[in-house]
XYZ file of C-alpha atoms in Angstrom:
524
model
C 33.073 -31.530 29.545
C 30.930 -34.519 28.559
C 29.412 -34.679 32.071
C 28.489 -30.970 31.918
C 26.909 -31.159 28.470
C 24.827 -34.216 29.348
C 22.462 -32.405 31.814
C 22.063 -29.498 29.363
C 21.095 -31.922 26.587
C 18.574 -33.619 28.860
C 17.008 -30.277 29.887
C 16.700 -29.270 26.222
C 15.049 -32.580 25.402
C 12.647 -32.195 28.329
C 11.745 -28.656 27.212
C 11.096 -29.907 23.671
C 8.961 -32.724 25.032
C 6.899 -30.307 27.146
C 6.420 -28.078 24.110
C 5.238 -31.044 22.022
C 2.843 -32.142 24.770
C 1.471 -28.597 24.991
C 0.802 -28.562 21.237
C -0.807 -31.994 21.389
C -3.109 -30.844 24.195
C -4.068 -27.764 22.179
C -4.931 -29.949 19.193
C -7.167 -32.077 21.410
C -8.890 -28.925 22.733
C -9.514 -27.071 19.480
C -9.050 -29.562 16.641
C -12.416 -31.310 16.525
C -14.356 -28.166 17.436
C -12.675 -26.079 14.726
C -13.312 -28.798 12.135
C -16.998 -28.986 13.067
C -17.298 -25.185 12.941
C -15.647 -25.093 9.501
C -18.195 -27.661 8.280
C -21.057 -25.672 9.825
C -19.777 -22.415 8.299
C -19.459 -23.949 4.832
C -22.939 -25.497 4.936
C -24.462 -22.164 5.935
C -22.524 -19.697 3.793
C -20.877 -21.418 0.798
C -22.164 -19.459 -2.236
C -24.941 -18.213 0.039
C -24.250 -14.896 1.723
C -27.792 -13.674 2.394
C -30.004 -16.742 2.743
C -32.116 -18.120 5.569
C -29.062 -19.876 7.021
C -27.431 -16.569 7.980
C -29.295 -16.194 11.310
C -28.368 -19.805 12.128
C -24.746 -19.031 11.264
C -24.785 -16.029 13.623
C -26.360 -18.008 16.465
C -24.170 -21.077 15.886
C -21.009 -18.957 15.853
C -21.916 -17.353 19.175
C -22.729 -20.722 20.743
C -19.550 -22.369 19.475
C -17.173 -19.581 20.479
C -18.978 -19.159 23.792
C -18.598 -22.872 24.540
C -14.865 -22.915 23.798
C -14.301 -19.684 25.719
C -16.130 -21.089 28.706
C -13.913 -24.153 28.591
C -10.863 -21.915 28.609
C -12.178 -19.989 31.634
C -12.139 -16.354 30.587
C -9.444 -14.299 32.295
C -11.902 -11.758 33.716
C -12.966 -12.096 37.353
C -16.495 -12.830 38.524
C -17.079 -9.193 39.388
C -15.977 -8.063 35.967
C -18.185 -10.649 34.304
C -21.215 -9.343 36.197
C -20.356 -5.782 35.257
C -20.036 -6.657 31.564
C -23.120 -8.898 31.497
C -25.591 -6.296 30.189
C -23.118 -5.146 27.560
C -22.615 -8.732 26.328
C -26.360 -9.338 26.128
C -26.700 -6.205 23.989
C -23.882 -7.314 21.658
C -25.264 -10.836 21.258
C -28.789 -9.548 20.609
C -27.620 -7.096 17.942
C -25.485 -9.760 16.226
C -28.528 -12.033 15.971
C -30.727 -9.193 14.692
C -28.155 -8.305 12.010
C -28.066 -11.960 10.941
C -31.857 -12.037 10.652
C -31.937 -8.785 8.669
C -29.465 -10.240 6.165
C -32.011 -12.757 4.878
C -34.835 -10.206 4.643
C -33.259 -7.836 2.119
C -31.903 -7.911 -1.426
C -29.900 -4.679 -1.080
C -26.184 -5.328 -1.478
C -25.275 -2.247 0.575
C -27.458 -3.311 3.513
C -26.120 -6.868 3.369
C -22.500 -5.656 3.313
C -22.879 -3.304 6.276
C -24.912 -5.870 8.224
C -21.961 -8.236 7.873
C -19.497 -5.500 8.791
C -21.534 -4.661 11.887
C -21.621 -8.334 12.915
C -17.847 -8.557 12.479
C -17.224 -5.464 14.633
C -19.656 -6.552 17.368
C -18.191 -10.069 17.472
C -14.663 -8.637 17.749
C -15.697 -6.413 20.670
C -17.556 -9.312 22.324
C -14.657 -11.745 22.008
C -11.994 -9.346 23.263
C -14.052 -8.765 26.403
C -13.651 -12.448 27.245
C -9.861 -12.181 27.539
C -9.324 -8.574 28.590
C -10.536 -6.179 31.257
C -11.760 -3.353 29.001
C -13.252 -1.198 31.765
C -10.852 1.727 31.246
C -10.182 1.238 27.540
C -10.443 4.186 25.178
C -11.603 4.059 21.558
C -7.976 3.802 20.387
C -7.370 0.952 22.848
C -10.353 -0.981 21.482
C -9.156 -0.510 17.913
C -5.597 -1.580 18.719
C -6.718 -4.514 20.866
C -9.122 -5.891 18.247
C -6.562 -5.382 15.479
C -3.884 -7.336 17.383
C -6.364 -10.080 18.307
C -7.515 -10.581 14.705
C -4.105 -10.189 13.052
C -2.678 -12.677 15.546
C -5.369 -15.169 14.544
C -4.489 -14.745 10.847
C -0.794 -15.118 11.637
C -1.510 -18.366 13.512
C -3.291 -20.056 10.589
C -0.467 -22.603 10.210
C -0.529 -23.538 13.899
C -2.735 -26.627 13.274
C -0.013 -28.132 11.064
C 2.600 -27.788 13.819
C 0.245 -29.161 16.456
C -0.663 -32.116 14.232
C 3.032 -32.864 13.743
C 3.539 -32.771 17.524
C 0.645 -35.226 17.979
C 2.188 -37.515 15.359
C 5.599 -37.490 17.053
C 4.055 -38.264 20.451
C 1.854 -41.115 19.210
C 2.390 -44.414 21.125
C 5.232 -46.329 19.455
C 5.195 -50.140 19.817
C 7.879 -52.508 18.630
C 5.403 -54.710 16.801
C 4.022 -51.737 14.875
C 7.556 -50.681 13.927
C 8.266 -54.161 12.653
C 5.009 -54.238 10.706
C 5.757 -50.821 9.215
C 9.232 -51.952 8.223
C 7.815 -55.072 6.553
C 5.196 -53.001 4.696
C 7.886 -50.601 3.450
C 9.898 -53.544 2.113
C 6.841 -54.926 0.265
C 5.910 -51.584 -1.289
C 9.509 -50.959 -2.317
C 9.654 -54.336 -4.031
C 6.316 -53.742 -5.797
C 7.560 -50.363 -7.026
C 10.735 -51.854 -8.456
C 8.680 -54.571 -10.133
C 6.375 -51.983 -11.744
C 9.309 -49.972 -13.067
C 10.609 -53.100 -14.764
C 7.239 -54.444 -15.942
C 5.658 -51.300 -17.454
C 8.150 -50.774 -20.351
C 8.078 -54.499 -21.155
C 4.260 -54.593 -21.075
C 4.033 -51.584 -23.388
C 6.415 -53.147 -25.919
C 4.601 -56.512 -25.908
C 1.162 -54.827 -26.167
C 2.261 -52.891 -29.265
C 3.494 -56.086 -30.933
C 0.294 -57.992 -30.119
C -1.913 -55.109 -31.308
C -0.069 -55.180 -34.641
C -0.621 -58.896 -34.905
C -4.404 -58.949 -34.218
C -6.994 -56.326 -35.303
C -9.614 -57.319 -32.696
C -7.060 -57.073 -29.884
C -5.944 -53.688 -31.299
C -9.523 -52.339 -31.236
C -10.043 -53.535 -27.672
C -6.827 -51.865 -26.495
C -7.794 -48.638 -28.289
C -11.208 -48.532 -26.568
C -9.621 -49.139 -23.178
C -7.010 -46.396 -23.571
C -9.299 -43.711 -25.049
C -11.719 -41.664 -22.919
C -13.838 -38.511 -23.237
C -13.732 -35.491 -20.948
C -16.987 -34.731 -19.120
C -17.205 -30.936 -18.693
C -19.938 -31.256 -16.045
C -17.637 -33.529 -14.060
C -14.849 -30.929 -14.270
C -17.276 -28.231 -13.064
C -18.332 -30.445 -10.158
C -14.706 -31.112 -9.254
C -14.055 -27.340 -9.303
C -17.059 -26.766 -7.043
C -15.905 -29.467 -4.632
C -12.432 -27.913 -4.630
C -13.977 -24.574 -3.620
C -15.868 -26.240 -0.770
C -12.700 -27.986 0.405
C -10.712 -24.736 0.212
C -13.329 -22.904 2.305
C -13.347 -25.719 4.860
C -9.575 -25.582 5.228
C -9.407 -21.769 5.473
C -12.208 -21.508 8.056
C -10.701 -24.363 10.101
C -7.258 -22.716 10.057
C -8.649 -19.284 11.020
C -10.837 -20.663 13.801
C -8.031 -22.807 15.218
C -5.519 -19.955 14.890
C -7.912 -17.565 16.646
C -8.090 -19.726 19.769
C -4.461 -20.836 19.600
C -3.278 -17.213 19.588
C -5.735 -15.690 22.020
C -5.522 -18.413 24.675
C -1.743 -18.099 25.029
C -0.866 -16.197 28.186
C 1.933 -14.249 26.512
C -0.341 -13.045 23.717
C -3.066 -12.002 26.150
C -0.524 -9.888 28.020
C 0.788 -8.506 24.708
C -2.676 -7.290 23.697
C -3.162 -5.746 27.135
C 0.164 -3.891 26.858
C -0.410 -2.624 23.317
C -3.941 -1.469 24.123
C -2.892 0.270 27.355
C -4.252 3.779 27.720
C -1.632 6.337 26.756
C -1.317 9.311 29.047
C -2.287 12.640 27.517
C 1.131 14.273 27.919
C 1.536 16.488 24.849
C 1.758 20.236 25.390
C -1.670 21.844 25.654
C -0.580 25.001 23.783
C -0.096 22.995 20.569
C -3.724 21.863 20.716
C -4.916 25.362 21.708
C -3.150 26.868 18.685
C -4.514 24.323 16.208
C -8.056 24.278 17.572
C -8.095 28.067 18.018
C -7.350 28.586 14.335
C -9.998 26.018 13.373
C -12.510 27.787 15.627
C -11.981 31.075 13.781
C -12.642 29.371 10.430
C -15.635 27.429 11.727
C -17.218 30.474 13.411
C -16.905 32.463 10.191
C -18.414 29.602 8.188
C -21.213 29.111 10.738
C -22.085 32.806 10.511
C -22.375 32.484 6.741
C -24.694 29.481 7.168
C -26.952 31.304 9.650
C -27.256 34.620 7.803
C -26.724 33.422 4.235
C -28.424 30.043 4.056
C -30.979 29.953 6.874
C -32.012 33.642 6.893
C -31.092 34.528 3.298
C -29.746 37.978 4.269
C -26.346 37.832 2.537
C -25.543 38.763 -1.042
C -24.836 35.724 -3.200
C -21.941 35.488 -5.716
C -22.688 36.562 -9.278
C -24.561 33.980 -11.324
C -25.918 32.139 -8.265
C -29.573 31.684 -7.424
C -30.573 30.888 -3.878
C -31.737 27.414 -4.917
C -28.447 26.655 -6.682
C -26.477 27.997 -3.684
C -28.444 25.896 -1.208
C -28.222 22.659 -3.170
C -24.475 22.236 -3.196
C -21.825 21.295 -0.674
C -23.630 18.741 1.489
C -21.100 15.949 0.859
C -18.182 18.233 1.699
C -19.890 19.254 4.937
C -20.403 15.616 5.913
C -16.662 14.998 5.508
C -15.841 18.066 7.627
C -18.239 16.920 10.374
C -16.580 13.490 10.529
C -13.152 15.152 10.594
C -14.242 17.359 13.502
C -15.284 14.348 15.577
C -11.918 12.661 14.937
C -9.993 15.850 15.714
C -11.780 16.394 19.026
C -11.225 12.753 20.076
C -7.540 12.893 19.108
C -7.054 16.120 21.062
C -8.719 14.689 24.163
C -6.639 11.506 23.957
C -3.133 12.939 23.515
C -3.110 16.494 24.898
C -3.298 17.699 28.480
C -6.699 19.124 29.243
C -7.304 22.729 30.249
C -10.272 25.078 30.570
C -9.278 27.005 27.440
C -8.873 23.817 25.395
C -12.232 22.461 26.558
C -13.875 25.751 25.563
C -12.347 25.622 22.083
C -13.418 22.009 21.614
C -16.936 22.909 22.725
C -17.022 25.683 20.118
C -15.928 23.173 17.447
C -18.720 20.832 18.556
C -21.250 23.669 18.339
C -20.046 24.602 14.844
C -20.291 20.963 13.842
C -23.971 21.015 14.826
C -24.490 24.033 12.570
C -22.662 22.294 9.707
C -24.782 19.189 10.221
C -27.994 21.223 10.081
C -26.705 23.100 7.042
C -25.874 19.869 5.212
C -29.254 18.328 6.076
C -31.076 21.489 4.954
C -29.223 21.523 1.635
C -29.951 17.826 1.118
C -33.667 18.263 1.816
C -33.832 21.106 -0.718
C -32.075 18.905 -3.256
C -34.473 16.019 -2.579
C -37.488 18.290 -3.022
C -36.357 18.933 -6.601
C -34.685 15.688 -7.631
C -36.387 13.148 -5.337
C -34.776 10.349 -3.317
C -31.890 8.051 -4.075
C -30.267 5.521 -1.780
C -27.171 7.697 -1.364
C -29.237 10.732 -0.380
C -31.157 8.730 2.227
C -27.873 7.300 3.523
C -26.455 10.827 3.863
C -29.467 11.958 5.907
C -29.082 8.937 8.186
C -25.375 9.683 8.534
C -26.072 13.292 9.535
C -28.435 12.157 12.288
C -25.767 9.753 13.565
C -23.124 12.498 13.473
C -25.322 14.794 15.576
C -26.010 12.082 18.168
C -22.345 11.000 18.331
C -21.233 14.617 18.688
C -23.517 14.945 21.715
C -21.618 12.088 23.376
C -18.300 13.695 22.451
C -19.437 16.985 24.021
C -20.300 15.169 27.254
C -16.902 13.408 27.165
C -15.052 16.745 26.933
C -16.263 17.659 30.431
C -16.504 14.152 31.917
C -13.797 11.767 30.777
C -15.277 8.954 32.867
C -18.117 8.859 30.361
C -18.013 5.526 28.470
C -17.717 7.140 25.041
C -16.813 3.996 23.084
C -19.794 2.108 24.460
C -22.032 5.102 23.723
C -20.845 5.347 20.092
C -21.106 1.582 19.606
C -24.696 1.521 20.888
C -25.749 4.584 18.891
C -24.309 3.377 15.586
C -25.474 -0.211 16.095
C -29.073 0.684 16.945
C -29.108 3.367 14.253
C -27.884 1.018 11.528
C -30.157 -1.867 12.541
C -33.122 0.505 12.374
C -32.020 1.827 8.977
C -31.500 -1.702 7.620
C -34.808 -3.004 8.993
C -36.671 -0.109 7.335
C -35.687 -1.342 3.831
C -34.964 2.163 2.437
C -35.386 1.064 -1.206
C -39.094 0.493 -0.519
C -39.552 4.005 0.893
C -37.487 5.557 -1.903
C -39.746 3.979 -4.524
C -42.899 4.970 -2.606
C -41.781 8.596 -2.197
C -40.610 9.035 -5.795
C -43.883 7.698 -7.197
C -46.050 9.710 -4.798
C -44.043 12.913 -5.369
C -44.648 12.901 -9.127
C -47.677 14.722 -10.445
C -49.657 13.839 -13.536
C -47.592 16.266 -15.616
C -44.251 14.781 -14.518
C -43.603 11.063 -14.852
C -41.406 9.278 -12.339
C -37.962 7.994 -13.286
C -38.790 4.375 -14.101
C -35.183 3.681 -15.162
C -33.868 4.492 -11.685
C -36.670 2.548 -9.993
C -35.992 -0.593 -12.044
C -32.211 -0.464 -12.471
C -30.787 1.162 -9.341
C -32.962 -0.215 -6.554
C -32.995 -3.725 -5.138
C -35.891 -6.170 -5.056
C -36.882 -4.578 -1.720
C -38.662 -1.912 -3.785
C -41.057 -4.370 -5.488
C -43.963 -3.964 -2.979
C -44.014 -0.206 -3.670
C -43.919 -0.448 -7.476
C -46.902 -0.764 -9.823
C -47.028 -4.102 -11.628
C -46.598 -2.508 -15.035
C -43.128 -1.283 -13.993
C -41.501 -4.486 -12.782
C -43.189 -6.693 -15.393
C -42.129 -4.595 -18.379
C -40.412 -6.609 -21.112
C -37.412 -4.277 -21.105
C -36.976 -4.408 -17.327
C -34.174 -6.947 -17.359
C -32.471 -6.365 -14.033
C -35.334 -7.476 -11.815
C -36.275 -10.661 -13.604
C -32.639 -11.688 -14.028
C -32.154 -11.423 -10.278
C -35.365 -13.355 -9.723
C -34.346 -16.032 -12.223
C -30.979 -16.437 -10.476
C -32.780 -16.757 -7.147
C -35.151 -19.387 -8.550
C -32.209 -21.402 -9.892
C -30.518 -21.278 -6.487
C -33.608 -22.459 -4.614
C -34.400 -25.295 -7.042
C -31.278 -27.292 -6.080
C -31.180 -29.971 -3.388
C -29.845 -27.545 -0.775
C -31.834 -24.613 -2.193
C -33.554 -23.935 1.116
C -30.241 -22.391 2.239
C -30.690 -19.531 -0.253
C -34.242 -18.641 0.802
C -34.521 -14.870 1.177
C -37.764 -13.175 2.188
C -37.386 -10.141 -0.085
C -36.380 -12.211 -3.126
C -39.085 -14.794 -2.477
C -41.758 -12.077 -2.428
C -40.375 -10.577 -5.642
C -40.304 -14.015 -7.287
C -44.011 -14.423 -6.491
C -44.805 -11.110 -8.224
C -42.505 -10.935 -11.251
C -43.169 -12.792 -14.491
C -40.245 -14.364 -16.301
C -40.353 -12.831 -19.835
C -38.887 -16.032 -21.287
C -41.196 -18.610 -19.716
C -44.064 -16.214 -18.789
C -44.275 -17.953 -15.427
C -44.099 -16.711 -11.883
């Protein structure tokens, strides 16, 4: 029995040793790079989410991840790489543009969605380096990216295990062991000596302090100290920097540790595999047929009631009041229609009848989109622009363009619908963000007001960002009671006056700071 167990024990030990060596190699591959990236990330973005460093962060992230991915030799073949080349160039270009736009605006909504767009584009770009996404559907992309990112978060503690493996495999020399043993003996002896000496020293010090007043005063001054609140604040700030360094390092390391493991790559490929559309077509025909009846009836009301004005309105309704309501509900229905059509195409067997019904739903969605836009324009003509109203109009344009791609996909399922939607939404949002809508909102609202009707100065000064400053008269943004603008400018000036203030430089805020007077100091 002992002879049989001996080979098994040796094989287990060899397997453990190979596992430790694998972890040590991974630490050597990703450890230093992840640490440098964490430092770079913290320098660029710590307490600075929309400064001049954001484009550098975007470019540096692409260079760093590209370098490590190239070292790992992406799993795609040369032919696939050539085929995806144009797509990757588009993704990289849009990521850089979004990073640049982040430091040119003061609008929190634009900054948030610029970051969200960068995150989505980076996820799509990175997953293409490990997977062949040629035949992937929209659902496959979503599942693949979700598994890739959740796996990275779940692998955040991998660096600790790899560091432990490196420590166990460090070269062990007899002399070093002896020296370590001798050092342990010395420290143990010193510790025992301190445990004995401290109570004795305290007792003797108390007796001597009682015996001599000068010695007592000296001991009192040594043992008393004051708390520096600025020092505590600095320590708290340094703790935040250290925490961000550790988190970014762990996420970066976990991302590569998870996504470079062969088993995980295969797992993502399996989970994101295209599901066959095998559900009974008659279920989809029934559901979509009923929806078509409702949508056709509603579309007829829009054509004859709203556009042509030939239907009798409910009691108490004027045409203007009827036309100016319901646009938000219609936007929700349009988005639901797109999702319903995509779900039907993905999970139900196709047929001529089903394609006809889906085409009718797409056509009705166009009518709903036009109806919602028409209602919104009527509302704007009476109540002027707000950021939400402009955003709704942009969203309606995007819905119409996306629905066109969906309509093509109904009759040609080889059409790259995900790539089409990604390009449309990316280009559309970058254009919307680059336009600085707050500027145009302020310009329109001021120009639309006649001499008899004053513009809403409260909205212009309290609901818009500093992007609107170039369109506003000086008497508006330099009013004594206009607190929001100058407070934002003062905060920006405080950020840029520090040693690393150049990080927080923002083109929109810098222009506003050159125009707005501080009501406290009366300086620009």
